[in-house]
Coordinates of C-alpha atoms in Angstrom, one line a residue:
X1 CA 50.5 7.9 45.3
X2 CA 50.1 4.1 46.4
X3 CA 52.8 2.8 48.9
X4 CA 53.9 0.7 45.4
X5 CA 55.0 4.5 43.4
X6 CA 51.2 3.7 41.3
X7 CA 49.4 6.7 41.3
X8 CA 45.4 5.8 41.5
X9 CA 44.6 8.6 39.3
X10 CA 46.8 7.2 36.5
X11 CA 44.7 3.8 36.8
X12 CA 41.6 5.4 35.9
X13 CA 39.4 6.5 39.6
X14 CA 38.8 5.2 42.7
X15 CA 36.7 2.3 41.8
X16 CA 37.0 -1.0 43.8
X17 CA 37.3 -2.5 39.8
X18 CA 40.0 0.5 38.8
X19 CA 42.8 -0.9 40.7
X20 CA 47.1 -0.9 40.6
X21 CA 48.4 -4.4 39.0
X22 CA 49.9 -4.7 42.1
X23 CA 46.3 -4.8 43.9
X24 CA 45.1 -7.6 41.5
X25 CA 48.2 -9.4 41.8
X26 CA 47.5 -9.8 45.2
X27 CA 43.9 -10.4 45.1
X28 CA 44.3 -13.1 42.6
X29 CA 46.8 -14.7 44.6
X30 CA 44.2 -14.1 47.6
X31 CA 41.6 -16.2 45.5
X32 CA 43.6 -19.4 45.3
X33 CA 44.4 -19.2 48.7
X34 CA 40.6 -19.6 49.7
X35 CA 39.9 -22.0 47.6
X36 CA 42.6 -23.8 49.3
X37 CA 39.7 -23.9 52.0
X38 CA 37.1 -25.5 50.5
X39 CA 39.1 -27.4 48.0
X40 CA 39.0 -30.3 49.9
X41 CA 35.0 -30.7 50.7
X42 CA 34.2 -32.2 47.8
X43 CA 36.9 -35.1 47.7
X44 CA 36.5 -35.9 51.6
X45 CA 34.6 -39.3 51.0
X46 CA 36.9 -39.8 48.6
X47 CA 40.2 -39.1 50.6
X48 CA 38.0 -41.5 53.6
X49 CA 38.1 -44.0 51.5
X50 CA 41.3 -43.8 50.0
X51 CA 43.2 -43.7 53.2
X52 CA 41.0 -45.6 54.7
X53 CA 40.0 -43.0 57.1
X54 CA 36.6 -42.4 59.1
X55 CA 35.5 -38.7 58.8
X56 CA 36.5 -37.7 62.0
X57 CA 40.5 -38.6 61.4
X58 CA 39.4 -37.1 58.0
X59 CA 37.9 -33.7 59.4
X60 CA 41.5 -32.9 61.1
X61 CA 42.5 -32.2 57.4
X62 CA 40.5 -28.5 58.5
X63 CA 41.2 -28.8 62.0
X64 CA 45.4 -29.2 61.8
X65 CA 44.9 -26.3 58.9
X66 CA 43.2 -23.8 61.4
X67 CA 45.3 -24.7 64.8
X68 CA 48.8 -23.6 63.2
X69 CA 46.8 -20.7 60.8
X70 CA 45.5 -19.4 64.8
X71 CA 48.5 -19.0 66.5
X72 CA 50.3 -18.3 63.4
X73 CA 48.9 -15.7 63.2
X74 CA 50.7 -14.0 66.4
X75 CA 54.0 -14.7 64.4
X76 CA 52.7 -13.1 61.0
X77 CA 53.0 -9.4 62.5
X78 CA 56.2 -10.0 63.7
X79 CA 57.6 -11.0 60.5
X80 CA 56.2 -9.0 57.7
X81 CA 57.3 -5.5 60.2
X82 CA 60.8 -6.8 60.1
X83 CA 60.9 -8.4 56.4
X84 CA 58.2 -6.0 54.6
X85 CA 54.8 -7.1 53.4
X86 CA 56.1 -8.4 49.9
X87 CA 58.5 -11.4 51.1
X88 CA 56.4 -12.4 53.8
X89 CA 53.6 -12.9 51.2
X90 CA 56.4 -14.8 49.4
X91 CA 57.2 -16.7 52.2
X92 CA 53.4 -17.7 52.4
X93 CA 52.5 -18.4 48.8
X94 CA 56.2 -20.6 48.8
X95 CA 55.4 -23.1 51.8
X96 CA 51.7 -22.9 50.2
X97 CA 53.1 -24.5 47.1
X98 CA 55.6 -26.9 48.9
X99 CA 53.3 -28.3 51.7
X100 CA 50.2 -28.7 49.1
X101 CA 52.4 -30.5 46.7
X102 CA 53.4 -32.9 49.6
X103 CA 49.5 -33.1 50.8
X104 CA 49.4 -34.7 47.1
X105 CA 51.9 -37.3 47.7
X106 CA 50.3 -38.6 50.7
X107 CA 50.2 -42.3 52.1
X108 CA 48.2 -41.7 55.7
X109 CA 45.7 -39.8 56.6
X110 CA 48.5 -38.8 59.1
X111 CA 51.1 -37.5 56.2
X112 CA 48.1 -35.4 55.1
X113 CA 46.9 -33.6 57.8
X114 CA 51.0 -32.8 59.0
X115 CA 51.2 -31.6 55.5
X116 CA 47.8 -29.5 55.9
X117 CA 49.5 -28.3 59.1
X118 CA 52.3 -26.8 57.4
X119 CA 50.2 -25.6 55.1
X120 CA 48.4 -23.2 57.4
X121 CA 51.4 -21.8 58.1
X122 CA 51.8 -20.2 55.1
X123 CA 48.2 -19.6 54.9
X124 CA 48.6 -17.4 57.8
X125 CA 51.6 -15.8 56.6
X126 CA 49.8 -14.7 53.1
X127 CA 46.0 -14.0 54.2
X128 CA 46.8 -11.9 57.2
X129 CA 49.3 -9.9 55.2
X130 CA 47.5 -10.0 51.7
X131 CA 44.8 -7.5 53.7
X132 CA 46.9 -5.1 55.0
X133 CA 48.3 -4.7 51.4
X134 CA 45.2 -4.7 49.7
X135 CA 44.2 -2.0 51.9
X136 CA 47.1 0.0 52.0
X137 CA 47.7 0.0 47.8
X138 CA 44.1 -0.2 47.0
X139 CA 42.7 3.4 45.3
X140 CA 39.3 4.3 46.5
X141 CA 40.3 4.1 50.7
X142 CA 39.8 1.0 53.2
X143 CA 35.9 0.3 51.8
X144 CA 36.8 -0.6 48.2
X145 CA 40.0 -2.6 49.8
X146 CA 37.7 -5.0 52.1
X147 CA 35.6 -5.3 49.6
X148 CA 37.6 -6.7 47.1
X149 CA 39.6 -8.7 49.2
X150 CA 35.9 -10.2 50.4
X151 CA 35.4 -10.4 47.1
X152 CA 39.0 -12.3 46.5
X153 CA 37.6 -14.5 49.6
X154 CA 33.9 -15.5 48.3
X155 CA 35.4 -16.3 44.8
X156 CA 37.7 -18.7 46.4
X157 CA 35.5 -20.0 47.9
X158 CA 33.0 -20.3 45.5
X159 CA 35.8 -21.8 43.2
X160 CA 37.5 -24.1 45.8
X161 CA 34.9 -26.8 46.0
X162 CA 34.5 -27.1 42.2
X163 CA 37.9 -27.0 41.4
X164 CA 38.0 -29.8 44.2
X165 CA 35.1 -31.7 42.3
X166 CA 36.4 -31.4 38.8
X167 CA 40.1 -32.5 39.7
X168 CA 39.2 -34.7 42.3
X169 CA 36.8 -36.7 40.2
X170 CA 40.1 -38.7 38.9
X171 CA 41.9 -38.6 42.0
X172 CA 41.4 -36.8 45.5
X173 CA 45.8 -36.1 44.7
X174 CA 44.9 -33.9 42.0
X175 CA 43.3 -30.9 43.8
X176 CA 46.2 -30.7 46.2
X177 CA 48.9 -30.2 43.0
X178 CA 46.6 -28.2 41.3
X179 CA 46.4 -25.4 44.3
X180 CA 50.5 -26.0 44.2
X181 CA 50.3 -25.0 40.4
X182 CA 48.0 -21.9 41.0
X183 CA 49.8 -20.6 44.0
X184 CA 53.5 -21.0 41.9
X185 CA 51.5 -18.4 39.5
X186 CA 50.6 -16.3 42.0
X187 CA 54.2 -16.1 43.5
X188 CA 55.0 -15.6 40.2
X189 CA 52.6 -12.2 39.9
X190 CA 53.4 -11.0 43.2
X191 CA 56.9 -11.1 42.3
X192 CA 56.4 -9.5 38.8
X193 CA 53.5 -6.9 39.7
X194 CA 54.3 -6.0 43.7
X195 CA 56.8 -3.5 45.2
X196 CA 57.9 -3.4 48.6
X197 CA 55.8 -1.6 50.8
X198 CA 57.6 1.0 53.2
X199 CA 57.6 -1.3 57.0
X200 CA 56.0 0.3 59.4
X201 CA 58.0 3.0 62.0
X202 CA 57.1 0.2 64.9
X203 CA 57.9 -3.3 64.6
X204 CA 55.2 -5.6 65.6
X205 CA 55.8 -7.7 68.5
X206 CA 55.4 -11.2 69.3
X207 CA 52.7 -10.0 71.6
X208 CA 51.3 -7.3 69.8
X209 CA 48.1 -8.7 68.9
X210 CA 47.2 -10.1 71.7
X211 CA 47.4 -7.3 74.1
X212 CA 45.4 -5.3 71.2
X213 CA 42.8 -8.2 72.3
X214 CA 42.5 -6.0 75.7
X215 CA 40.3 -3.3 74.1
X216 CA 37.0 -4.5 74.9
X217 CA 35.7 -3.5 71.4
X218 CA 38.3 -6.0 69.4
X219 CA 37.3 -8.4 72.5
X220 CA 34.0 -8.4 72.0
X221 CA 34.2 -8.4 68.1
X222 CA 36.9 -11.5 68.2
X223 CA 34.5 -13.3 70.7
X224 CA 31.2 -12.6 68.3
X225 CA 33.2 -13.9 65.5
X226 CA 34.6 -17.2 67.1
X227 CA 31.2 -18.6 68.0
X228 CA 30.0 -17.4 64.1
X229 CA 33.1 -19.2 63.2
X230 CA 32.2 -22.2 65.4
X231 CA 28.9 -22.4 62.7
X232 CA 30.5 -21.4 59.5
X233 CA 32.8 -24.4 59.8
X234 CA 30.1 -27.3 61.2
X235 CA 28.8 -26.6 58.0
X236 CA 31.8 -25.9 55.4
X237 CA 33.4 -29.7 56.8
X238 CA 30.9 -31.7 58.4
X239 CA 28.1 -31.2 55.9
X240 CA 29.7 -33.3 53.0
X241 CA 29.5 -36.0 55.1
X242 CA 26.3 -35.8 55.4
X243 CA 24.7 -34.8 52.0
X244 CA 27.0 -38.2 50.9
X245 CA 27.3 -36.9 47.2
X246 CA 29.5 -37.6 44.4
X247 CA 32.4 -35.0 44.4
X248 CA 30.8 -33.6 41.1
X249 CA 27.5 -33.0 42.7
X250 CA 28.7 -31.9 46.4
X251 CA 30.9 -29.4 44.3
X252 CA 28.0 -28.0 42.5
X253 CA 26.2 -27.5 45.8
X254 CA 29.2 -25.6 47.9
X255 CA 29.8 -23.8 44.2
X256 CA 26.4 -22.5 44.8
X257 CA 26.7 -21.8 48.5
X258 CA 30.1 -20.0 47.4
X259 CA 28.8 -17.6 44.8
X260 CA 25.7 -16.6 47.6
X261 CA 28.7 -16.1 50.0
X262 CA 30.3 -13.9 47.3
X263 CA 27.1 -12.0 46.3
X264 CA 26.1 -11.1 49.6
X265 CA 29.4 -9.9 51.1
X266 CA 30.2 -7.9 48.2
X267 CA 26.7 -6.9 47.3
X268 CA 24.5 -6.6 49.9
X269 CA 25.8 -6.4 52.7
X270 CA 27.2 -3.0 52.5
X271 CA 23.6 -2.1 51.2
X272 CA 22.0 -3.4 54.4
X273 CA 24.6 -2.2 56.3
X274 CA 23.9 1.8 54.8
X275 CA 20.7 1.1 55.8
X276 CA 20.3 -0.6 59.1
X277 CA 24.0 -0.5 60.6
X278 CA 26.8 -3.5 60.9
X279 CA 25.5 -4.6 64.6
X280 CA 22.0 -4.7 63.2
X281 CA 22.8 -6.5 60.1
X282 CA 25.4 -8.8 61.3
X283 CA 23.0 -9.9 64.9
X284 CA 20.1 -10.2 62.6
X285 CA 22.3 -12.5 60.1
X286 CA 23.6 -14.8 63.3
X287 CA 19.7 -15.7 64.3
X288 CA 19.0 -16.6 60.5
X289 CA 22.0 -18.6 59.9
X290 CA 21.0 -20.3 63.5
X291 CA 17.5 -21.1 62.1
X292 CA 18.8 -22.3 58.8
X293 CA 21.1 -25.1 60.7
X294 CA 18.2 -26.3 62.6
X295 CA 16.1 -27.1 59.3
X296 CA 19.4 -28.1 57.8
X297 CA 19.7 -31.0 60.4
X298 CA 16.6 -32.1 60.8
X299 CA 15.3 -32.0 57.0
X300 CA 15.4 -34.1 54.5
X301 CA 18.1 -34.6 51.8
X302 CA 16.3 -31.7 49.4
X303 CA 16.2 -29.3 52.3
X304 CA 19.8 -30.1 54.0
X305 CA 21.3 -29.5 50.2
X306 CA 19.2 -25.9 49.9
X307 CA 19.7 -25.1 53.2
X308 CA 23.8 -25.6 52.8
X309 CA 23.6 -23.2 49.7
X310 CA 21.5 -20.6 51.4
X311 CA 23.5 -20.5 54.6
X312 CA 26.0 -18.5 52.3
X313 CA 24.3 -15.8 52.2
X314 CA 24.4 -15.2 55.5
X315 CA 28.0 -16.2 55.8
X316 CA 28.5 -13.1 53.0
X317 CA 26.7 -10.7 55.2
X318 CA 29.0 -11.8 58.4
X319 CA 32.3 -11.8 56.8
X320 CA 32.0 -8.2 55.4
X321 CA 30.9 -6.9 58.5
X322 CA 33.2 -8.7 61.1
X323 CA 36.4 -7.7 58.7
X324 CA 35.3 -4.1 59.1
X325 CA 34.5 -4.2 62.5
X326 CA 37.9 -5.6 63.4
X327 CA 40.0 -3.7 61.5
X328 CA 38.2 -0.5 62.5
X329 CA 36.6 -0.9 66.4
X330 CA 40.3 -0.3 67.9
X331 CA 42.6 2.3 67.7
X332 CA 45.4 -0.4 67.2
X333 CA 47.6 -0.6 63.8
X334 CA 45.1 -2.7 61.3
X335 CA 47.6 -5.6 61.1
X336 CA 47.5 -6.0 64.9
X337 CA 44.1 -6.0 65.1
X338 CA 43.6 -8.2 62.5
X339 CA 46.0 -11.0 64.1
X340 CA 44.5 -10.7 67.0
X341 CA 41.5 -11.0 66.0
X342 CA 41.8 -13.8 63.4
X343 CA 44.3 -15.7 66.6
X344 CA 40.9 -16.1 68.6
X345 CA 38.4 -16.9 65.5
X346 CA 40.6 -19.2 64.0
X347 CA 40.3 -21.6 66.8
X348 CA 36.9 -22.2 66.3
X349 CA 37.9 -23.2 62.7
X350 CA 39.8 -25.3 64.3
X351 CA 37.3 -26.9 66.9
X352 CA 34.3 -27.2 64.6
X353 CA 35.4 -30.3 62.3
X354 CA 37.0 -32.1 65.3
X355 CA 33.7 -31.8 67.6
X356 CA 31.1 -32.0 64.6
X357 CA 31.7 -35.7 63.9
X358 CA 32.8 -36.6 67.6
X359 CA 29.1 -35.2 68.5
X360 CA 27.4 -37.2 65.6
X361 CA 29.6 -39.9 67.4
X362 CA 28.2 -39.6 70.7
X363 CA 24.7 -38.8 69.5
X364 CA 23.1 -38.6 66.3
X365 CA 23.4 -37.0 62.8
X366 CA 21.2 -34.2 64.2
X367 CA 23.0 -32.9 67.1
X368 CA 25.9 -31.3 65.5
X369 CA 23.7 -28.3 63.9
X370 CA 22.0 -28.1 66.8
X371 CA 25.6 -27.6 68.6
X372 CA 26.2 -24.8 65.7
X373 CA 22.9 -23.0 66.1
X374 CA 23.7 -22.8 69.4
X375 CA 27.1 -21.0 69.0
X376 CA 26.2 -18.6 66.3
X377 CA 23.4 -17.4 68.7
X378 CA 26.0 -17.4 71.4
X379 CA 27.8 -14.6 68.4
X380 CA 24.3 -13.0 68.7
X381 CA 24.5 -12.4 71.9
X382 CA 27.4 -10.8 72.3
X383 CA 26.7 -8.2 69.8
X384 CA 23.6 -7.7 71.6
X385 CA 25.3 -7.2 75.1
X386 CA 27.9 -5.3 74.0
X387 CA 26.2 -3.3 71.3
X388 CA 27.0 0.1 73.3
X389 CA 30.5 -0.7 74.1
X390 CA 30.6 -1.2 70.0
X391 CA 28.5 1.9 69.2
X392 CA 30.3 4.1 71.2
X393 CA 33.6 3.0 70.2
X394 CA 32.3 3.4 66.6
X395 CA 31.5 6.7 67.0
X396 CA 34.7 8.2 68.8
X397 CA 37.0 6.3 66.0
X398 CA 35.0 7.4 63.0
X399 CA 36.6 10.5 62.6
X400 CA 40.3 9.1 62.9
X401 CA 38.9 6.9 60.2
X402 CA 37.7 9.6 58.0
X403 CA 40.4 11.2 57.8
X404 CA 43.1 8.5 57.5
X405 CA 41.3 6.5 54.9
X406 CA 38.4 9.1 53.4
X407 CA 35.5 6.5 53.9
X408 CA 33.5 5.6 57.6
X409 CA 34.3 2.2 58.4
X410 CA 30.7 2.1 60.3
X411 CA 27.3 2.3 59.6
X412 CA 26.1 1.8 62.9

């Protein structure tokens, strides 16, 4: 019985497609919110040059978003243990709908990015606690759960950019009341489709997720994963700029890189991960996404544009396996872990479009990729130096694991 009164066996197995409404409620909701992310690359010439903006005032659209979504998340915790998991994804999908509205309505550049701020807050709110209900309603244990809510995440992705291309062709407004339309539905369905979940027997506190940040398996993971991050987002906002496409055609080419994102977290990386183990998988994808920036900066048009869509592959392979590490290195509550570890990665989200076009600034066009090669090496690294500390912890939680879920979070 799912904590929603749906029993799994009444919806057909435990496939990751064989799911309670409730689930794909929530994942659908989850889909809209991601492509809140991208939405905007597309349109952020456009939005430039109708605000009369330079890219780097037009970059903090991203970097405003991820500040607030990064220390939000201490706060989301804290709320959904004391008002349940239902009505603080209500709370999220509700200041979604309000602050992407107003990011419509815009005047400044300024107006936009406070209303992107606001935004991120109930981002925060709905992400952090969409997993830990996706995972705790899901049939089939914690592996079909991650995988469709990575699945949730690479077709918002995917779907963001386009949805930003197709809209924003007429007006760079129009994606930002479009997201407000979609998320009204999904506060709709999660009203409809979701029950309260039981709260947990501890509240969360404020500081919960940070001292879960002491383990030095979480650390080590959350460290990896903010340099990765640093990378992922150099080229998610700074590379419109520099491909200089017509929304239509830079949406084609993120829709591309979104669906490779999608394939590859949901396809293959589990596959490769069976095979070779997460550290393995997820170091050897950090020195390929590292090489692909290089020729990314320094090629031509052709190449930067193939090189954006095949660095998607690799940011598949990393999501899946940094979600599962996170939620499953530590033998803190999945919710803590996962604010804690999304606090520290979401700063680099943060960082990446305020220093990408500074750096092009203060240098050249090149430099910026270079910067991001750099830190998602510096992610290698760290998986490299601390692979035993990872290992081992793997191996003395795998058995809680087993039994509490029915699946091994690790295949290292």
């Amino acid at each position: 019985m799912t904590p929603n009164g749906e029993n799994p066996s009444d919806e057909g197995a435990t496939g990751i497609l064989r799911q309670p409404k409730a689930v794909w409620a929530t994942a659908g909701a989850s889909v809209v919110a991601f492509m809140g992310i991208g939405l905007v690359d597309p349109i952020l010439p456009s939005i430039a040059e109708g605000l009369d903006a330079t890219p780097s005032q037009v970059s903090l659209l991203f970097t405003s978003y991820f500040l607030i979504t990064a220390v939000a998340m201490l706060v989301t915790g804290f709320v959904s243990s004391r008002i349940g998991g239902r009505r603080t994804l209500l709370a999220g999908l509700a200041l979604v709908v309000v602050f992407a509205a107003l990011s419509g309505t815009s005047s400044s550049v300024a107006e936009l990015v406070g209303f992107r701020a606001g935004w991120g807050l109930g981002n925060a709110l709905f992400v952090s606690t969409a997993l830990a209900v996706i995972v705790g309603a899901a049939a089939g244990g914690s592996a079909a759960a991650i995988l469709l809510y990575e699945s949730a995440l690479g077709l918002g992705m995917a779907c963001g950019p386009l949805a930003g291309a197709l809209l924003g062709d007429a007006s760079w407004r129009y994606p930002f009341f479009g997201t407000a339309a979609l998320m009204a539905i999904g506060f709709l369905c999660i009203t409809a489709f979701l029950r309260e979940q039981p709260k947990p027997a501890r509240k969360t506190a404020l500081l919960d997720p940070v001292r879960a940040l002491g383990h030095g398996g979480l650390a080590s993971v959350a460290a990896s994963a903010f340099f990765y991050n640093y990378a992922f987002f150099t080229i998610l906002a700074f590379t419109p700029f520099v491909l200089d496409m017509s929304p239509y055609r830079s949406g084609a080419v993120f829709f591309a890189w979104g669906l490779l994102l999608a394939v590859f977290s949901v396809v293959v990386a589990p596959r490769l991960q069976r095979r070779f183990g997460s550290l393995k998988v997820v170091g050897g994808s950090l020195v390929l996404l590292a090489a692909d920036l290089v020729v990314l900066g320094y090629g031509d048009h052709t190449t930067a544009v193939v090189c954006t869509i095949v660095s998607g592959a690799f940011i598949g392979m990393n999501n899946t396996v940094y979600t599962e590490l996170a939620l499953g290195v530590s033998d803190a509550p999945r919710p803590v872990a996962s604010a804690g570890y999304n606090f520290v990665r979401w700063f680099a989200a943060a960082a990446a479009p305020y220093f990408a076009p500074k750096i092009e600034e203060w240098s050249d066009v090149h430099v910026p990729f270079v910067v991001a090669a750099v830190a998602a090496l510096a992610g290698a690294v760290i998986v490299g130096a601390r692979r035993t500390a990872l290992t081992h912890e793997a191996e003395v939680l795998e058995p809680r694991h087993a039994r509490e879920d029915g699946v091994t979070v690790f295949a290292d």
